[in-house]
Amino acid sequence: MSAAVKTVKTKTVKRIRIDVDKCNGCRACEVICAAHHAQPRFSSTNPARSRIRVIRYPLSDIYVPVLAGEYTAAECPGRDRYVIGGKEYEECAFCRASCPSRDFFKEPDSDLPLKCDMCESDPTLEEPLCVQWCLADALVYEEYEEEAKDEPAPDEVDEGLLALAHRHGWERVRDAMTRMANKAPGA
Amino acid sequence: MRYAETGFNLEVDLTRGNIERVPSDPGMTEHYLGGLGTNARIMWDRVGPEVEPFSPENLLIFGTGLLAGTPAPGTNRTIVTSISPQSGLLAFSMMGGFWGPELKHAGYDKVIIRGKSPELVYLYINDDQVEIRDASRWRGLGTLETAEVIREELGDPNVQVASIGMAGENRVFFASIEQGRASASRQGMGAIMGDKNLKAIAVRGSKDINIARPMEFMEHCNAALKYIEHRDKNPIRGVIPILAGLGSPQEMAVHDEQWHTENFMWGNARERRKGFWTPEIQEQWTGTMEGMRTRLLSCHNCPMKCGASIAVDKRFCSYMMKCFSKLTYTMAAYSDLDFGLRMAQKATEYGVDAFSCPQTMAFAIELHEAGILTDQDMSGMPKENNDRFFWLMDAIVRREGIGDVLADGTWWAAKRIGKGAEEFAHNNIRKTEQLPLKLGMLNPIYFLMYATGEKANITQIEGQFPQSPFLTREENEAFVEDWIHVPDDRFKEWFVEWEIRGEKSIPNYPSVEAACEIVHWQEQMHYIDDSTGMCAGLSSFPLKPPFHIHNLPGLISSGAGLDLDEDGLVQTTKRIRTLVRANNLRRGMTWEDEKPPEDHWRHRFPELEAKLLQAYYSFKGWNSDGVPTRETLHDLDLDFVAEEFAETGILKEEPVGSAT
């Protein structure tokens, strides 16, 4: 007889801690990010393609590195504007999304969205390159374990339909589904 | 495909309002790299010796360094070249910041301005879209104010702006071009920009900069970053704090100013104040700096923090400052740091050089005290000392009253004022104000650098070799242990043997021969930086920098796709340096202009100095007049210079049969 061992499923979370007070505004993170993601690797650089951006307003002493997050097809219904310690940050300054409301985090020539991938590559890097190149330690890489919830994986069909709906609207998707389902064999 | 550089220059004729995107010749890159090198060639080809500084034919070139904008740390420099209104010679004023890399990303290596606009305008470069836009309503606006209104007008906070203030508009001979975090301050480039009626150049770019051999290039970059971290943890022992680390002197971070305040001169390079730095002063100045400094700042892609946001009467930042400008206003006015930082804020908005402007104002005060400038000349001047300097600066940048005379700098002003004023304009080389430094014993290395530095600016030739030996031979030996930067081990031997006092001390040691080589090496490193756009703060200026003669050939070659080894880079640098000199020689500079200020050292040695100069000329392959010989020019592919010099008589034909 043995006691039942309850196993906790965990996952590794990768995080970049951003200390805006330590940022000296040099944009090395942008330069090395763009170079790392160039094809072939390091064959070019261009901060406009970077997946990290330092939002800089020197005369307000504002320097905020922001990592590119998820792509979103639609703007938020509302926008935000932070005031911290008397400094007024630009609209949606702390948002990571590649979104229609601004030209951040989009490839300059194709407009395709950019997203930080923590420099996942083969061979694996010890730390994302923006962190390695930030000698000011404004960017610090951290890893920790977090309990993984047993969430059902999102249904692939659901996801696909959602994307189509973003692009064409639910009405057209519904019409197309009805039309095609009626024509389908066995309908 | 072109690597590191874009292969295109932007040619702008402000008279006709014409803009062209012109491909550059890759052969020029091979011969002159970029930045100062290619600027000097364009000036040679297109700006003859007859062209006056304030002439539509004079060019104003904003030339990014060959590596500017690449991932190599510290490659962010733009070299601004024209003919200086102050010296009448070739100017190469430099700025870091963010403007140069942005221009590269917009798709251009240089912006070449010619002509004069009928109205005050600014240039807007946004990738392929380039426009000349009206700026007439912004006349009189400060440099940072101008950048802000431009960003507002364009609706883009990320536009990089290089602009002039009132000083440039009114052609003050020491007007600067300001770029927020950085400035091209020396040699009056702001005045040339103002003469062309160009208020600003605003740049935004979103194109790629390509690297020729990426993996090799990145190895150099990563090694440099590692070395920077190493140097950060291992400051050089036995030297004053501002010389111990990398970057430009860390004036924004370091509070201990005993060395500057007690060794540099106050007033117009007039007086040394031993014992000035008391604990009370230290406490007061530290409080001032900490009260006004809100953040240490870097330039594009550089881990050093040589600059700072300074908040004067504003909560977060009213301007950005760097280096010795921290103290120049304070010391010129015999005032305190609070005054100096406030004055520098005004100076930044007006756009003036922080060496020449304070000295010129102090010069005026001294002339007034000596009765050479009368109460009438100074009519309207306030009674209080600090107020007088604010008043003088306002008059200079507007060219009002005596300000109109002073706006030409101490050398020209003294000529116009007469009555013995020349005696007071004592700190110039080639009509340009120098660092306010006066010393005892002649140092042969510094003698040569002051005399022959083509820019007449000591900080832009000195760097690699310590200014003096340590107290003991053991310390000298310890210093050379990890001195991998020297071109050859004999440099180490020269240093180890060097003594503070005794047989092997200045002025007779280092020997004439050693002094020539030491100067040559230090100068060479600067010419490399000025052509690649590498900041001197990571290469030519500090002791034991991350970039040096042994790793720069690989960095440059792998970045730009060149095939340069150490000999090749040395030869290329010689070519650039010689062409810069050729530009000055054709404009009338002679060996007689190559002398430090008479009072720079108390103890002078005319015979030794003459010997040093002649030995250096001959080491460089120049004749006894300091003109590169036909052979030297031929060896450097500069036969076109030899031809012109033979025609104009600058180079006298050598006797027939002297050499074969």
PDB file of C-alpha atoms in Angstrom, chain A residues 20-28 31-32 35 41-49 53-54 56-63 85-87 90 103-104 108 132-133 135-136, chain B residues 69-71 73 98 102 105 144 148 157 160 206-211 214-215 218 221-222 225 228-229 294-303 305 309 315-318 320:
ATOM      1  CA  VAL A  20      12.376  51.869 -16.556  1.00  0.00           C
ATOM      2  CA  ASP A  21      14.424  53.849 -14.032  1.00  0.00           C
ATOM      3  CA  LYS A  22      17.564  52.084 -15.212  1.00  0.00           C
ATOM      4  CA  CYS A  23      16.973  52.614 -18.913  1.00  0.00           C
ATOM      5  CA  ASN A  24      19.490  55.005 -20.472  1.00  0.00           C
ATOM      6  CA  GLY A  25      17.618  55.122 -23.738  1.00  0.00           C
ATOM      7  CA  CYS A  26      20.379  53.656 -25.928  1.00  0.00           C
ATOM      8  CA  ARG A  27      18.112  51.379 -27.986  1.00  0.00           C
ATOM      9  CA  ALA A  28      20.706  48.594 -28.107  1.00  0.00           C
ATOM     10  CA  VAL A  31      19.264  47.036 -32.621  1.00  0.00           C
ATOM     11  CA  ILE A  32      20.148  43.525 -31.477  1.00  0.00           C
ATOM     12  CA  ALA A  35      19.566  41.828 -36.084  1.00  0.00           C
ATOM     13  CA  ARG A  41      20.564  35.875 -38.711  1.00  0.00           C
ATOM     14  CA  PHE A  42      22.436  39.141 -37.998  1.00  0.00           C
ATOM     15  CA  SER A  43      22.671  39.941 -41.704  1.00  0.00           C
ATOM     16  CA  SER A  44      20.967  43.287 -41.154  1.00  0.00           C
ATOM     17  CA  THR A  45      19.521  45.511 -38.490  1.00  0.00           C
ATOM     18  CA  ASN A  46      16.627  47.899 -38.398  1.00  0.00           C
ATOM     19  CA  PRO A  47      14.895  49.105 -35.218  1.00  0.00           C
ATOM     20  CA  ALA A  48      11.695  49.492 -37.250  1.00  0.00           C
ATOM     21  CA  ARG A  49      11.561  45.687 -37.325  1.00  0.00           C
ATOM     22  CA  ARG A  53      10.678  49.367 -28.555  1.00  0.00           C
ATOM     23  CA  VAL A  54      11.931  52.003 -26.230  1.00  0.00           C
ATOM     24  CA  ARG A  56      11.293  57.749 -25.567  1.00  0.00           C
ATOM     25  CA  TYR A  57      10.283  61.275 -24.662  1.00  0.00           C
ATOM     26  CA  PRO A  58      13.634  62.717 -23.603  1.00  0.00           C
ATOM     27  CA  LEU A  59      12.288  66.090 -22.542  1.00  0.00           C
ATOM     28  CA  SER A  60       9.806  64.380 -20.241  1.00  0.00           C
ATOM     29  CA  ASP A  61      12.515  61.964 -19.096  1.00  0.00           C
ATOM     30  CA  ILE A  62      10.367  59.046 -20.263  1.00  0.00           C
ATOM     31  CA  TYR A  63      12.113  55.860 -21.390  1.00  0.00           C
ATOM     32  CA  GLY A  85       4.775  60.626 -10.716  1.00  0.00           C
ATOM     33  CA  GLY A  86       3.642  63.588 -12.781  1.00  0.00           C
ATOM     34  CA  LYS A  87       4.938  62.130 -16.049  1.00  0.00           C
ATOM     35  CA  GLU A  90       1.729  58.387 -24.458  1.00  0.00           C
ATOM     36  CA  ASP A 103       2.262  51.555 -36.224  1.00  0.00           C
ATOM     37  CA  PHE A 104       4.262  49.797 -33.509  1.00  0.00           C
ATOM     38  CA  PRO A 108       7.630  48.254 -42.118  1.00  0.00           C
ATOM     39  CA  GLN A 132      22.260  40.321 -22.858  1.00  0.00           C
ATOM     40  CA  TRP A 133      22.901  43.630 -24.589  1.00  0.00           C
ATOM     41  CA  LEU A 135      24.399  46.429 -19.701  1.00  0.00           C
ATOM     42  CA  ALA A 136      22.351  48.954 -17.727  1.00  0.00           C
TER      43      ALA A 136
ATOM     44  CA  GLY B  69      23.847  52.278 -37.247  1.00  0.00           C
ATOM     45  CA  THR B  70      25.325  48.769 -37.375  1.00  0.00           C
ATOM     46  CA  PRO B  71      25.120  46.602 -34.233  1.00  0.00           C
ATOM     47  CA  PRO B  73      28.397  49.280 -29.922  1.00  0.00           C
ATOM     48  CA  PHE B  98      20.618  59.156 -32.650  1.00  0.00           C
ATOM     49  CA  GLU B 102      18.329  57.265 -38.312  1.00  0.00           C
ATOM     50  CA  HIS B 105      17.947  53.749 -41.886  1.00  0.00           C
ATOM     51  CA  LEU B 144      15.341  71.802 -28.468  1.00  0.00           C
ATOM     52  CA  GLU B 148       9.725  69.707 -30.426  1.00  0.00           C
ATOM     53  CA  PRO B 157       7.696  61.737 -31.776  1.00  0.00           C
ATOM     54  CA  GLN B 160      15.501  62.748 -34.960  1.00  0.00           C
ATOM     55  CA  SER B 206      12.771  52.391 -41.569  1.00  0.00           C
ATOM     56  CA  LYS B 207      15.172  50.602 -43.913  1.00  0.00           C
ATOM     57  CA  ASP B 208      17.720  47.893 -43.197  1.00  0.00           C
ATOM     58  CA  ILE B 209      21.448  48.320 -42.707  1.00  0.00           C
ATOM     59  CA  ASN B 210      23.198  45.222 -44.044  1.00  0.00           C
ATOM     60  CA  ILE B 211      26.179  43.423 -42.581  1.00  0.00           C
ATOM     61  CA  PRO B 214      27.324  38.651 -39.911  1.00  0.00           C
ATOM     62  CA  MET B 215      28.734  35.923 -37.659  1.00  0.00           C
ATOM     63  CA  MET B 218      28.838  39.779 -34.193  1.00  0.00           C
ATOM     64  CA  CYS B 221      30.559  43.133 -31.125  1.00  0.00           C
ATOM     65  CA  ASN B 222      30.000  40.590 -28.370  1.00  0.00           C
ATOM     66  CA  LEU B 225      30.579  44.247 -24.828  1.00  0.00           C
ATOM     67  CA  ILE B 228      33.332  46.891 -21.596  1.00  0.00           C
ATOM     68  CA  GLU B 229      31.877  44.961 -18.657  1.00  0.00           C
ATOM     69  CA  THR B 294      17.261  63.151 -13.467  1.00  0.00           C
ATOM     70  CA  ARG B 295      18.887  60.365 -15.469  1.00  0.00           C
ATOM     71  CA  LEU B 296      22.155  59.273 -17.025  1.00  0.00           C
ATOM     72  CA  LEU B 297      21.863  58.897 -20.789  1.00  0.00           C
ATOM     73  CA  SER B 298      23.467  56.957 -23.601  1.00  0.00           C
ATOM     74  CA  CYS B 299      23.774  57.567 -27.319  1.00  0.00           C
ATOM     75  CA  HIS B 300      22.468  55.116 -29.919  1.00  0.00           C
ATOM     76  CA  ASN B 301      23.495  51.544 -29.191  1.00  0.00           C
ATOM     77  CA  CYS B 302      26.124  52.342 -26.596  1.00  0.00           C
ATOM     78  CA  PRO B 303      26.262  51.050 -23.034  1.00  0.00           C
ATOM     79  CA  LYS B 305      26.270  56.735 -19.903  1.00  0.00           C
ATOM     80  CA  SER B 309      19.004  64.827 -18.421  1.00  0.00           C
ATOM     81  CA  ARG B 315      10.510  68.899 -13.292  1.00  0.00           C
ATOM     82  CA  PHE B 316      11.988  66.217 -15.527  1.00  0.00           C
ATOM     83  CA  CYS B 317      14.358  67.493 -18.157  1.00  0.00           C
ATOM     84  CA  SER B 318      15.052  70.875 -19.688  1.00  0.00           C
ATOM     85  CA  MET B 320      20.717  67.109 -21.968  1.00  0.00           C
TER      86      MET B 320
END
